[in-house]
Amino acid sequence: MSATAFDAAAAARAWRPPPLIASPLLRYAIYGGALLYALLAVGTLEVNWARAAEGLERGARFIAGFFPPDFVTKRHDIMEGLMESLTMTVVSTVIGVALSIPVAVGAARNLAPLPIYLFCRAIIAISRTFQEIIIAIVFVAMVGFGPLAGMLTLSFATIGFMAKLIAEDIEDIAEEQAEAVRATGASWFQLLAWGILPQVKPRLIGLSAYRLDINFRESAVLGLVGAGGIGDTLNTAFDRYEFDTAAAILIVIIAIVLAAEYSSSWIRRKVQ
Amino acid sequence: MPVSRTADDLPEWRRRTTAGDFAVWGAWLAGLALTVACFEFISGRTIWAFVWDAPTQGADLVQRMFPPAWTYADVLWKPMWDTINIATLGTLLAIAIGFPMAFLAAHNTTPSVLFVRPVMLFLIVSSRSINSLIWALILVIVFGPGMLAGILAIGLRSVGFIAKLTYEAIEEIDRTQVEAVTATGASNPQVLAWAIVPQIMPAFAGISVFRWDINIREATVLGLVGAGGIGMQLQASINTLAWPQVTMIFILILGTVVVSEWVSARVRHAVI
Amino acid sequence: MLLTLSGLTKRYPTGDLALKGVNLEVPKGQVMALIGPSGAGKSTLIRCVNRLVEPTSGSVVLDGTEITGLGAAALRRARRRMGMIFQEYALVERLTVMENVLSGRLGYVGFWSSWFRRFPRRDVEEAFRLLHRVGLDHMVDKRADALSGGQRQRVGIVRALMQDPQLLLVDEPTASLDPKTSRQIMRLILELCEERGLAAIINIHDVALAQQFARRIVGLRAGEIVFDGPATELTPEVLTTIYGEEDWSQTIRAVEEDEEEAVPA
């Protein structure tokens, strides 16, 4: 290992810091594409800057209107909206989780035959593609205004969310454990209960807690399209320029989300 | 103590003790009771006559929705492009704010655990608990209807999401790499750039693309409150009961969401 | 004296007393092995020297500079003179070999030059020379996580040498390596120290390796130095004071018998 034959100076001259993307063609294509997109996007951006500049002043007045938050005047409406949101959250999470389990089993390639697999994956895809609000519009058109539409919407969205993640978890299980159960001569349902369930249970509980949290957050906006909940109350407050009440509602939402988040992360830590 | 003695002094194995059995059944019963009570509440606010009518209503709706108004698509390209821009520019805004925020919030990189970190955590929670639709509702009042309100709404909602997941990634980095770079005599910014940033980059890129994918979905409904994008057309079509146009919009949203999900999956696969 | 520790004490916030007033002197160019059971405070000791762990009391003097009590900027300048080598290599895994090696120069360049990877030409030359010396000059643009354990540790050594240090702090360099690679790495560290006249404190679990490669051995037990002497004086009785009762004859004989073959674990 003598250093005489090695020309460190030449090697140092030839060395370049490594670029982020190795292939030069791909690199310039991505840079060019990003530049082109930036030009097009900014070029077609329709912003009324005069109105926006005015907005800062309006914003200041608007924020001033938030203070002090008024919990009292509309306390009945706030309570009512909150109860709708909370009940909606609970029922839709229970129904959604209960229905998502069979769908998840059907959407796991290592358990289900192909036709059932495709059918369940299609349910998941439809449920996940559309924003909750859009689904809520359809349900409101079908069952009328009120929390039932919201409940149905959230249940439907929960199925897609839970089934997809649980199905992935089932596909990732330790195959040997399932194999060992199968080797004892267990039936398909026994296989589920003894070989699969113990492995996915912590994640199932954790995700359910997380989804409860999400469902509450979503329930706060479904009111905008008439599907009940605290969002309805909030929307009304904005419509009537009762910004102090709106501020109070926002604070209540943040407080509940905070509480839900802490408890759901606590539950997740417990079951892991 | 699941193993007990029967009357004939034979060992008997059960899964739980009697008290354990009661506790588990009690918990299930309490959960069921809560769900039923919640459902009762919702049911009290539902006009069931409309619900029993839902199948007819649904069939009627479907009949009116088909065939889709294919030619209406020509009007939709621009709003769809706007929707994508709202999502993309909003995500970029959120990245620009959320990335530094994550470092201020992470336990191991924050300049002050007592002061800066709690402030950041509060900002993150506020951003996350308010749905982008509510953000849009507020921003439309401030800045007037249009894309600007939409971009800011997406940005404000995504800041918390990106910052939260990123600071969790920062807190999970390998400390010895940080120690090694510190030991060379590197300054704090250098330790950040050389030991921490390289470790979180893949996670951060994945988080950003994931949020962009979610934002495409969210951006499709922002128009309902006047914050630009295809939701404006959706709102107009629903108000005029032009259901074939609504179908066309749904189809277009479906296509865009599927493409964005594919892009996001590809990018995440590439960086990890 | 290159390094003088006097009355060095470390109490962790949990209340554990890791070092109890350690006094130690290391002259220029001396390679010293620090042995002792897990939890004796070996890691804490070398981390107190470059203040990755803040000592509770006592003093650390490196070549006339009092390290304890230095401000942030002065501490960084002091750290440049002490290269550190880690047990799990501690390479930044997503950076290339060359970037990891150049990170040894971070204390010498400004933030933005380091951000854009603009290092002085002679730093890059030195990096190539050292990588060639350890036989890795063909791997400069490989990512660190693509390397084997022995290769990673070599990169770690080169990174420490890039600092142009006077002292190497070596923390369990061989604990994650197989016996053969362990010996190669130890030999490499020793050769490099000799070539450059570096002093080194090497924390090491493996008593046989310590005896074979270091002339001076310091035994640490429960935060106190219980042995300090030449490797030849390391008798079963001494090992018993350091580690506790055990049959040590095998450990010692293994070293006396072979000089080239791997020591059975």
mmCIF file with all atom_site columns, C-alpha atoms in Angstrom, chain C residues 1 19 42 51 57 59-60 67 78 81 108-109 111 126 147-148 152 160 181 185 206-207 222 245 249 257:
data_model
loop_
_atom_site.group_PDB
_atom_site.id
_atom_site.type_symbol
_atom_site.label_atom_id
_atom_site.label_alt_id
_atom_site.label_comp_id
_atom_site.label_asym_id
_atom_site.label_entity_id
_atom_site.label_seq_id
_atom_site.pdbx_PDB_ins_code
_atom_site.Cartn_x
_atom_site.Cartn_y
_atom_site.Cartn_z
_atom_site.occupancy
_atom_site.B_iso_or_equiv
_atom_site.pdbx_formal_charge
_atom_site.auth_seq_id
_atom_site.auth_comp_id
_atom_site.auth_asym_id
_atom_site.auth_atom_id
_atom_site.pdbx_PDB_model_num
ATOM 1  C CA . MET C 1 1   ? 1.889   15.910  28.565 1.00 0.00 ? 1   MET C CA 1
ATOM 2  C CA . LEU C 1 19  ? -16.660 8.789   36.957 1.00 0.00 ? 19  LEU C CA 1
ATOM 3  C CA . LYS C 1 42  ? -15.105 3.996   29.636 1.00 0.00 ? 42  LYS C CA 1
ATOM 4  C CA . ARG C 1 51  ? -17.244 17.226  25.972 1.00 0.00 ? 51  ARG C CA 1
ATOM 5  C CA . SER C 1 57  ? -16.312 18.618  37.838 1.00 0.00 ? 57  SER C CA 1
ATOM 6  C CA . SER C 1 59  ? -10.396 19.435  34.514 1.00 0.00 ? 59  SER C CA 1
ATOM 7  C CA . VAL C 1 60  ? -9.340  18.272  31.067 1.00 0.00 ? 60  VAL C CA 1
ATOM 8  C CA . ILE C 1 67  ? -11.157 22.155  27.670 1.00 0.00 ? 67  ILE C CA 1
ATOM 9  C CA . ALA C 1 78  ? -10.532 22.215  20.435 1.00 0.00 ? 78  ALA C CA 1
ATOM 10 C CA . ARG C 1 81  ? -7.645  18.466  17.481 1.00 0.00 ? 81  ARG C CA 1
ATOM 11 C CA . TYR C 1 108 ? -12.313 24.154  9.344  1.00 0.00 ? 108 TYR C CA 1
ATOM 12 C CA . VAL C 1 109 ? -14.782 25.404  6.708  1.00 0.00 ? 109 VAL C CA 1
ATOM 13 C CA . PHE C 1 111 ? -21.353 26.660  6.792  1.00 0.00 ? 111 PHE C CA 1
ATOM 14 C CA . GLU C 1 126 ? -5.700  14.584  1.545  1.00 0.00 ? 126 GLU C CA 1
ATOM 15 C CA . LEU C 1 147 ? -20.132 -0.751  2.731  1.00 0.00 ? 147 LEU C CA 1
ATOM 16 C CA . SER C 1 148 ? -19.195 -3.735  4.883  1.00 0.00 ? 148 SER C CA 1
ATOM 17 C CA . ARG C 1 152 ? -17.129 1.476   7.266  1.00 0.00 ? 152 ARG C CA 1
ATOM 18 C CA . ALA C 1 160 ? -11.057 11.213  12.240 1.00 0.00 ? 160 ALA C CA 1
ATOM 19 C CA . THR C 1 181 ? -11.351 -7.661  10.758 1.00 0.00 ? 181 THR C CA 1
ATOM 20 C CA . ILE C 1 185 ? -8.595  -2.473  12.174 1.00 0.00 ? 185 ILE C CA 1
ATOM 21 C CA . ASP C 1 206 ? -11.429 -7.507  24.204 1.00 0.00 ? 206 ASP C CA 1
ATOM 22 C CA . VAL C 1 207 ? -8.609  -7.899  26.732 1.00 0.00 ? 207 VAL C CA 1
ATOM 23 C CA . ALA C 1 222 ? -17.006 1.576   38.588 1.00 0.00 ? 222 ALA C CA 1
ATOM 24 C CA . GLU C 1 245 ? -13.633 -13.349 39.734 1.00 0.00 ? 245 GLU C CA 1
ATOM 25 C CA . SER C 1 249 ? -5.732  -18.149 32.329 1.00 0.00 ? 249 SER C CA 1
ATOM 26 C CA . GLU C 1 257 ? 0.595   -18.217 22.109 1.00 0.00 ? 257 GLU C CA 1
#
